[in-house]
Amino acid sequence: GESVGLHLPTLSVQEGDNSIINCAYSNSASDYFIWYKQESGKGPQFIIDIRSNMDKRQGQRVTVLLNKTVKHLSLQIAATQPGDSAVYFCAENDSMDSSYKLIFGSGTRLLVRP
Amino acid sequence: DGGITQSPKYLFRKEGQNVTLSCEQNLNHDAMYWYRQDPGQGLRLIYYSQIVNDFQKGDIAEGYSVSREKKESFPLTVTSAQKNPTAFYLCASSWGTDTQYFGPGTRLTVL
């Protein structure tokens, strides 16, 4: 497949372990945050989102934690599987900004060892 | 089958040519976006449109043009003025400031 990022930070985990991917966001006015998963040669796929009135949100095998004090976001993946191998992006948005623009992080590559 | 489609999947351009990338959505989203992705980098916004017949420049609009004549369509033209067009191009759509959903992408290569 084609690479979507050659020099990304990489997290390598053993299959079955939990993964934690971190993201520092830049805009203190951001109030909506999204995690995307991107497999090689494909478009980003929505995983989970969280609004600033929450500090934790859970999905199926994934949890997003938001710490507004230090402008930090994390994605936790439970029981990591080989199919979780991909590049993960966080994105932030200020819903009061009429432009609808998302600001994307540079991404983290997750490698799952069998 | 709802979603966002992009075509073609691969596109090759000769020097000096304009090429147009297609993006269609049947999600009834009002907003549509074009991003460029280069290896080792995140997504950079080229253009976006919040309503039909209106669009705004993103962070890297030089050398690109768009139109939004229909709600479901947002084609991107990469002009000869874009000096380094080889990249992966992604189209997205959303309801206002809600989650943006992405198409499968078009990989453009300059020969």
PDB file of C-alpha atoms in Angstrom:
ATOM      1  CA  GLY A   1       0.000   0.000   0.000  1.00  0.00           C
ATOM      2  CA  GLU A   2       0.983   3.628  -0.258  1.00  0.00           C
ATOM      3  CA  SER A   3       2.340   5.445   2.735  1.00  0.00           C
ATOM      4  CA  VAL A   4       0.464   8.436   4.030  1.00  0.00           C
ATOM      5  CA  GLY A   5       3.278   9.539   6.309  1.00  0.00           C
ATOM      6  CA  LEU A   6       6.952   8.639   6.217  1.00  0.00           C
ATOM      7  CA  HIS A   7       8.248  10.449   9.288  1.00  0.00           C
ATOM      8  CA  LEU A   8       5.397  10.289  11.751  1.00  0.00           C
ATOM      9  CA  PRO A   9       5.777   9.550  15.458  1.00  0.00           C
ATOM     10  CA  THR A  10       5.232   5.833  15.842  1.00  0.00           C
ATOM     11  CA  LEU A  11       3.672   3.816  18.640  1.00  0.00           C
ATOM     12  CA  SER A  12       4.384   0.079  18.577  1.00  0.00           C
ATOM     13  CA  VAL A  13       2.229  -2.181  20.753  1.00  0.00           C
ATOM     14  CA  GLN A  14       1.747  -5.885  21.222  1.00  0.00           C
ATOM     15  CA  GLU A  15      -1.506  -7.348  19.980  1.00  0.00           C
ATOM     16  CA  GLY A  16      -3.954  -7.504  22.866  1.00  0.00           C
ATOM     17  CA  ASP A  17      -2.367  -4.649  24.812  1.00  0.00           C
ATOM     18  CA  ASN A  18      -3.990  -1.263  25.284  1.00  0.00           C
ATOM     19  CA  SER A  19      -2.795   1.674  23.176  1.00  0.00           C
ATOM     20  CA  ILE A  20      -2.735   5.328  24.156  1.00  0.00           C
ATOM     21  CA  ILE A  21      -2.253   7.963  21.479  1.00  0.00           C
ATOM     22  CA  ASN A  22      -1.751  11.536  22.608  1.00  0.00           C
ATOM     23  CA  CYS A  23      -2.447  14.889  21.014  1.00  0.00           C
ATOM     24  CA  ALA A  24      -1.749  18.430  22.164  1.00  0.00           C
ATOM     25  CA  TYR A  25      -4.097  20.977  20.660  1.00  0.00           C
ATOM     26  CA  SER A  26      -3.322  24.582  19.999  1.00  0.00           C
ATOM     27  CA  ASN A  27      -6.428  26.753  20.237  1.00  0.00           C
ATOM     28  CA  SER A  28      -7.838  27.384  23.702  1.00  0.00           C
ATOM     29  CA  ALA A  29     -11.142  28.376  22.060  1.00  0.00           C
ATOM     30  CA  SER A  30     -11.542  24.926  20.459  1.00  0.00           C
ATOM     31  CA  ASP A  31     -14.598  23.156  21.820  1.00  0.00           C
ATOM     32  CA  TYR A  32     -15.015  20.154  19.545  1.00  0.00           C
ATOM     33  CA  PHE A  33     -12.462  17.405  18.991  1.00  0.00           C
ATOM     34  CA  ILE A  34     -12.374  14.424  16.684  1.00  0.00           C
ATOM     35  CA  TRP A  35     -10.160  11.385  16.266  1.00  0.00           C
ATOM     36  CA  TYR A  36      -9.697   9.922  12.805  1.00  0.00           C
ATOM     37  CA  LYS A  37      -8.060   6.677  11.673  1.00  0.00           C
ATOM     38  CA  GLN A  38      -6.351   6.586   8.283  1.00  0.00           C
ATOM     39  CA  GLU A  39      -5.210   3.367   6.674  1.00  0.00           C
ATOM     40  CA  SER A  40      -2.621   3.437   3.933  1.00  0.00           C
ATOM     41  CA  GLY A  41      -3.985   4.871   0.676  1.00  0.00           C
ATOM     42  CA  LYS A  42      -7.441   5.582   2.111  1.00  0.00           C
ATOM     43  CA  GLY A  43      -9.346   8.580   3.402  1.00  0.00           C
ATOM     44  CA  PRO A  44      -9.549   9.308   7.162  1.00  0.00           C
ATOM     45  CA  GLN A  45     -12.292   7.435   8.968  1.00  0.00           C
ATOM     46  CA  PHE A  46     -14.191   8.964  11.904  1.00  0.00           C
ATOM     47  CA  ILE A  47     -13.566   7.113  15.180  1.00  0.00           C
ATOM     48  CA  ILE A  48     -14.955   9.194  18.024  1.00  0.00           C
ATOM     49  CA  ASP A  49     -15.564  12.804  18.982  1.00  0.00           C
ATOM     50  CA  ILE A  50     -15.917  14.810  22.172  1.00  0.00           C
ATOM     51  CA  ARG A  51     -17.154  18.275  23.039  1.00  0.00           C
ATOM     52  CA  SER A  52     -15.533  20.521  25.603  1.00  0.00           C
ATOM     53  CA  ASN A  53     -18.359  20.106  28.120  1.00  0.00           C
ATOM     54  CA  MET A  54     -17.154  16.527  28.643  1.00  0.00           C
ATOM     55  CA  ASP A  55     -13.805  15.121  29.759  1.00  0.00           C
ATOM     56  CA  LYS A  56     -14.350  11.509  28.731  1.00  0.00           C
ATOM     57  CA  ARG A  57     -16.310   9.660  26.115  1.00  0.00           C
ATOM     58  CA  GLN A  58     -16.380   5.965  25.351  1.00  0.00           C
ATOM     59  CA  GLY A  59     -17.090   4.048  22.199  1.00  0.00           C
ATOM     60  CA  GLN A  60     -16.587   0.475  21.189  1.00  0.00           C
ATOM     61  CA  ARG A  61     -13.041  -0.388  22.425  1.00  0.00           C
ATOM     62  CA  VAL A  62     -12.080   3.302  22.268  1.00  0.00           C
ATOM     63  CA  THR A  63     -12.087   6.065  24.852  1.00  0.00           C
ATOM     64  CA  VAL A  64     -11.247   9.703  24.332  1.00  0.00           C
ATOM     65  CA  LEU A  65     -10.033  11.820  27.251  1.00  0.00           C
ATOM     66  CA  LEU A  66      -9.951  15.600  27.176  1.00  0.00           C
ATOM     67  CA  ASN A  67      -7.926  17.766  29.541  1.00  0.00           C
ATOM     68  CA  LYS A  68      -8.760  21.372  28.747  1.00  0.00           C
ATOM     69  CA  THR A  69      -6.439  22.723  31.413  1.00  0.00           C
ATOM     70  CA  VAL A  70      -3.348  21.544  29.564  1.00  0.00           C
ATOM     71  CA  LYS A  71      -4.973  21.366  26.114  1.00  0.00           C
ATOM     72  CA  HIS A  72      -4.407  17.658  25.786  1.00  0.00           C
ATOM     73  CA  LEU A  73      -6.424  14.943  24.106  1.00  0.00           C
ATOM     74  CA  SER A  74      -5.833  11.207  24.172  1.00  0.00           C
ATOM     75  CA  LEU A  75      -7.265   8.180  22.414  1.00  0.00           C
ATOM     76  CA  GLN A  76      -7.214   4.875  24.234  1.00  0.00           C
ATOM     77  CA  ILE A  77      -7.733   1.665  22.280  1.00  0.00           C
ATOM     78  CA  ALA A  78      -8.454  -1.432  24.344  1.00  0.00           C
ATOM     79  CA  ALA A  79      -7.187  -4.878  23.331  1.00  0.00           C
ATOM     80  CA  THR A  80      -5.397  -3.567  20.259  1.00  0.00           C
ATOM     81  CA  GLN A  81      -5.841  -5.695  17.148  1.00  0.00           C
ATOM     82  CA  PRO A  82      -3.812  -5.933  13.916  1.00  0.00           C
ATOM     83  CA  GLY A  83      -6.635  -4.106  12.123  1.00  0.00           C
ATOM     84  CA  ASP A  84      -5.976  -1.107  14.338  1.00  0.00           C
ATOM     85  CA  SER A  85      -2.649  -0.503  12.588  1.00  0.00           C
ATOM     86  CA  ALA A  86      -3.010   2.885  10.896  1.00  0.00           C
ATOM     87  CA  VAL A  87      -2.204   6.569  11.271  1.00  0.00           C
ATOM     88  CA  TYR A  88      -4.348   8.373  13.840  1.00  0.00           C
ATOM     89  CA  PHE A  89      -5.111  12.091  13.624  1.00  0.00           C
ATOM     90  CA  CYS A  90      -6.704  14.389  16.152  1.00  0.00           C
ATOM     91  CA  ALA A  91      -8.605  17.427  14.915  1.00  0.00           C
ATOM     92  CA  GLU A  92      -9.963  20.466  16.732  1.00  0.00           C
ATOM     93  CA  ASN A  93     -12.661  22.976  15.903  1.00  0.00           C
ATOM     94  CA  ASP A  94     -13.970  26.188  17.387  1.00  0.00           C
ATOM     95  CA  SER A  95     -17.735  25.985  16.808  1.00  0.00           C
ATOM     96  CA  MET A  96     -18.029  29.742  17.221  1.00  0.00           C
ATOM     97  CA  ASP A  97     -15.741  30.187  14.236  1.00  0.00           C
ATOM     98  CA  SER A  98     -18.098  30.552  11.291  1.00  0.00           C
ATOM     99  CA  SER A  99     -15.564  29.016   8.910  1.00  0.00           C
ATOM    100  CA  TYR A 100     -16.247  25.415  10.092  1.00  0.00           C
ATOM    101  CA  LYS A 101     -12.498  24.782   9.789  1.00  0.00           C
ATOM    102  CA  LEU A 102     -10.845  21.793  11.441  1.00  0.00           C
ATOM    103  CA  ILE A 103      -7.227  22.000  12.549  1.00  0.00           C
ATOM    104  CA  PHE A 104      -5.477  18.656  12.180  1.00  0.00           C
ATOM    105  CA  GLY A 105      -2.523  17.327  14.111  1.00  0.00           C
ATOM    106  CA  SER A 106       0.345  15.729  12.207  1.00  0.00           C
ATOM    107  CA  GLY A 107      -0.673  12.189  13.144  1.00  0.00           C
ATOM    108  CA  THR A 108       0.710   9.164  15.000  1.00  0.00           C
ATOM    109  CA  ARG A 109       1.389   5.820  13.350  1.00  0.00           C
ATOM    110  CA  LEU A 110       0.197   2.825  15.366  1.00  0.00           C
ATOM    111  CA  LEU A 111       1.929  -0.484  14.658  1.00  0.00           C
ATOM    112  CA  VAL A 112       0.495  -3.638  16.189  1.00  0.00           C
ATOM    113  CA  ARG A 113       2.962  -6.511  16.681  1.00  0.00           C
ATOM    114  CA  PRO A 114       1.468 -10.012  16.385  1.00  0.00           C
TER     115      PRO A 114
ATOM    116  CA  ASP B   1     -25.564   3.598  -0.326  1.00  0.00           C
ATOM    117  CA  GLY B   2     -24.743   6.926   1.293  1.00  0.00           C
ATOM    118  CA  GLY B   3     -21.338   8.530   1.391  1.00  0.00           C
ATOM    119  CA  ILE B   4     -18.722  10.583  -0.356  1.00  0.00           C
ATOM    120  CA  THR B   5     -17.171   9.506  -3.619  1.00  0.00           C
ATOM    121  CA  GLN B   6     -14.056  10.826  -5.295  1.00  0.00           C
ATOM    122  CA  SER B   7     -12.812  10.140  -8.781  1.00  0.00           C
ATOM    123  CA  PRO B   8     -10.513   9.177 -10.210  1.00  0.00           C
ATOM    124  CA  LYS B   9      -8.557   7.194  -7.616  1.00  0.00           C
ATOM    125  CA  TYR B  10      -5.294   7.872  -9.459  1.00  0.00           C
ATOM    126  CA  LEU B  11      -4.583  10.799 -11.779  1.00  0.00           C
ATOM    127  CA  PHE B  12      -1.518  11.706 -13.762  1.00  0.00           C
ATOM    128  CA  ARG B  13      -0.834  15.228 -14.986  1.00  0.00           C
ATOM    129  CA  LYS B  14       1.664  16.511 -17.459  1.00  0.00           C
ATOM    130  CA  GLU B  15       3.464  19.772 -16.864  1.00  0.00           C
ATOM    131  CA  GLY B  16       1.275  22.753 -17.795  1.00  0.00           C
ATOM    132  CA  GLN B  17      -2.011  20.859 -17.706  1.00  0.00           C
ATOM    133  CA  ASN B  18      -5.068  21.659 -15.646  1.00  0.00           C
ATOM    134  CA  VAL B  19      -6.818  18.664 -14.114  1.00  0.00           C
ATOM    135  CA  THR B  20     -10.139  18.390 -12.286  1.00  0.00           C
ATOM    136  CA  LEU B  21     -10.830  16.100  -9.345  1.00  0.00           C
ATOM    137  CA  SER B  22     -14.407  15.071  -8.699  1.00  0.00           C
ATOM    138  CA  CYS B  23     -16.143  14.947  -5.306  1.00  0.00           C
ATOM    139  CA  GLU B  24     -19.794  13.960  -4.851  1.00  0.00           C
ATOM    140  CA  GLN B  25     -21.803  13.393  -1.658  1.00  0.00           C
ATOM    141  CA  ASN B  26     -25.338  12.127  -1.100  1.00  0.00           C
ATOM    142  CA  LEU B  27     -25.412  12.847   2.638  1.00  0.00           C
ATOM    143  CA  ASN B  28     -27.282  16.127   2.136  1.00  0.00           C
ATOM    144  CA  HIS B  29     -24.438  17.928   3.892  1.00  0.00           C
ATOM    145  CA  ASP B  30     -24.294  21.676   3.431  1.00  0.00           C
ATOM    146  CA  ALA B  31     -20.531  22.067   3.780  1.00  0.00           C
ATOM    147  CA  MET B  32     -17.792  20.535   1.645  1.00  0.00           C
ATOM    148  CA  TYR B  33     -14.000  20.747   1.846  1.00  0.00           C
ATOM    149  CA  TRP B  34     -10.834  19.935  -0.068  1.00  0.00           C
ATOM    150  CA  TYR B  35      -7.626  18.955   1.690  1.00  0.00           C
ATOM    151  CA  ARG B  36      -4.156  18.143   0.506  1.00  0.00           C
ATOM    152  CA  GLN B  37      -1.994  15.534   2.247  1.00  0.00           C
ATOM    153  CA  ASP B  38       1.750  15.145   1.772  1.00  0.00           C
ATOM    154  CA  PRO B  39       3.873  12.368   3.311  1.00  0.00           C
ATOM    155  CA  GLY B  40       4.780  13.082   6.929  1.00  0.00           C
ATOM    156  CA  GLN B  41       2.239  15.851   7.249  1.00  0.00           C
ATOM    157  CA  GLY B  42      -1.323  16.243   8.350  1.00  0.00           C
ATOM    158  CA  LEU B  43      -4.154  17.568   6.223  1.00  0.00           C
ATOM    159  CA  ARG B  44      -4.016  21.090   4.883  1.00  0.00           C
ATOM    160  CA  LEU B  45      -7.176  22.904   3.827  1.00  0.00           C
ATOM    161  CA  ILE B  46      -7.312  24.101   0.207  1.00  0.00           C
ATOM    162  CA  TYR B  47     -10.885  25.398  -0.187  1.00  0.00           C
ATOM    163  CA  TYR B  48     -14.204  24.994   1.566  1.00  0.00           C
ATOM    164  CA  SER B  49     -17.819  25.758   0.791  1.00  0.00           C
ATOM    165  CA  GLN B  50     -20.602  26.248   3.309  1.00  0.00           C
ATOM    166  CA  ILE B  51     -23.458  26.759   0.836  1.00  0.00           C
ATOM    167  CA  VAL B  52     -24.126  26.425  -2.861  1.00  0.00           C
ATOM    168  CA  ASN B  53     -22.551  29.084  -5.068  1.00  0.00           C
ATOM    169  CA  ASP B  54     -20.216  30.213  -2.300  1.00  0.00           C
ATOM    170  CA  PHE B  55     -16.727  29.087  -1.292  1.00  0.00           C
ATOM    171  CA  GLN B  56     -13.720  30.389   0.640  1.00  0.00           C
ATOM    172  CA  LYS B  57      -9.978  29.922   0.388  1.00  0.00           C
ATOM    173  CA  GLY B  58      -8.290  27.711   2.910  1.00  0.00           C
ATOM    174  CA  ASP B  59      -4.665  27.803   3.957  1.00  0.00           C
ATOM    175  CA  ILE B  60      -3.086  26.719   0.647  1.00  0.00           C
ATOM    176  CA  ALA B  61      -5.469  27.873  -2.107  1.00  0.00           C
ATOM    177  CA  GLU B  62      -2.865  29.196  -4.556  1.00  0.00           C
ATOM    178  CA  GLY B  63      -2.862  27.207  -7.801  1.00  0.00           C
ATOM    179  CA  TYR B  64      -6.284  25.647  -7.145  1.00  0.00           C
ATOM    180  CA  SER B  65      -9.856  26.564  -8.068  1.00  0.00           C
ATOM    181  CA  VAL B  66     -13.276  25.178  -7.115  1.00  0.00           C
ATOM    182  CA  SER B  67     -16.951  25.558  -7.916  1.00  0.00           C
ATOM    183  CA  ARG B  68     -20.116  24.718  -5.993  1.00  0.00           C
ATOM    184  CA  GLU B  69     -22.992  24.788  -8.449  1.00  0.00           C
ATOM    185  CA  LYS B  70     -24.824  21.923  -6.760  1.00  0.00           C
ATOM    186  CA  LYS B  71     -25.118  20.952  -3.113  1.00  0.00           C
ATOM    187  CA  GLU B  72     -23.837  17.450  -3.743  1.00  0.00           C
ATOM    188  CA  SER B  73     -20.821  18.329  -5.906  1.00  0.00           C
ATOM    189  CA  PHE B  74     -17.577  20.222  -5.189  1.00  0.00           C
ATOM    190  CA  PRO B  75     -14.986  19.706  -7.959  1.00  0.00           C
ATOM    191  CA  LEU B  76     -11.391  20.835  -7.496  1.00  0.00           C
ATOM    192  CA  THR B  77      -9.228  22.004 -10.393  1.00  0.00           C
ATOM    193  CA  VAL B  78      -5.474  21.826 -10.004  1.00  0.00           C
ATOM    194  CA  THR B  79      -4.140  24.474 -12.368  1.00  0.00           C
ATOM    195  CA  SER B  80      -0.758  24.778 -14.046  1.00  0.00           C
ATOM    196  CA  ALA B  81       0.003  27.535 -11.530  1.00  0.00           C
ATOM    197  CA  GLN B  82       0.302  24.927  -8.774  1.00  0.00           C
ATOM    198  CA  LYS B  83       4.037  24.240  -8.848  1.00  0.00           C
ATOM    199  CA  ASN B  84       4.110  21.101  -6.723  1.00  0.00           C
ATOM    200  CA  PRO B  85       0.770  19.353  -7.195  1.00  0.00           C
ATOM    201  CA  THR B  86       1.867  15.763  -6.514  1.00  0.00           C
ATOM    202  CA  ALA B  87      -0.081  14.792  -3.379  1.00  0.00           C
ATOM    203  CA  PHE B  88      -3.038  12.871  -1.995  1.00  0.00           C
ATOM    204  CA  TYR B  89      -6.241  14.936  -2.262  1.00  0.00           C
ATOM    205  CA  LEU B  90      -9.120  14.397   0.132  1.00  0.00           C
ATOM    206  CA  CYS B  91     -12.662  15.702  -0.054  1.00  0.00           C
ATOM    207  CA  ALA B  92     -14.890  15.926   3.016  1.00  0.00           C
ATOM    208  CA  SER B  93     -18.388  17.071   3.898  1.00  0.00           C
ATOM    209  CA  SER B  94     -20.274  17.990   7.063  1.00  0.00           C
ATOM    210  CA  TRP B  95     -23.416  19.397   8.604  1.00  0.00           C
ATOM    211  CA  GLY B  96     -22.192  22.812   9.657  1.00  0.00           C
ATOM    212  CA  THR B  97     -19.551  22.489  12.357  1.00  0.00           C
ATOM    213  CA  ASP B  98     -20.300  18.818  13.002  1.00  0.00           C
ATOM    214  CA  THR B  99     -18.008  15.948  12.116  1.00  0.00           C
ATOM    215  CA  GLN B 100     -16.381  16.029   8.698  1.00  0.00           C
ATOM    216  CA  TYR B 101     -16.623  12.769   6.767  1.00  0.00           C
ATOM    217  CA  PHE B 102     -14.010  11.978   4.147  1.00  0.00           C
ATOM    218  CA  GLY B 103     -13.985  10.400   0.730  1.00  0.00           C
ATOM    219  CA  PRO B 104     -11.457   7.760  -0.355  1.00  0.00           C
ATOM    220  CA  GLY B 105      -9.045  10.275  -1.895  1.00  0.00           C
ATOM    221  CA  THR B 106      -7.393  10.911  -5.256  1.00  0.00           C
ATOM    222  CA  ARG B 107      -3.652  10.485  -5.699  1.00  0.00           C
ATOM    223  CA  LEU B 108      -2.318  13.007  -8.203  1.00  0.00           C
ATOM    224  CA  THR B 109       1.100  12.560  -9.759  1.00  0.00           C
ATOM    225  CA  VAL B 110       2.877  14.978 -12.075  1.00  0.00           C
ATOM    226  CA  LEU B 111       4.767  13.277 -14.866  1.00  0.00           C
TER     227      LEU B 111
END
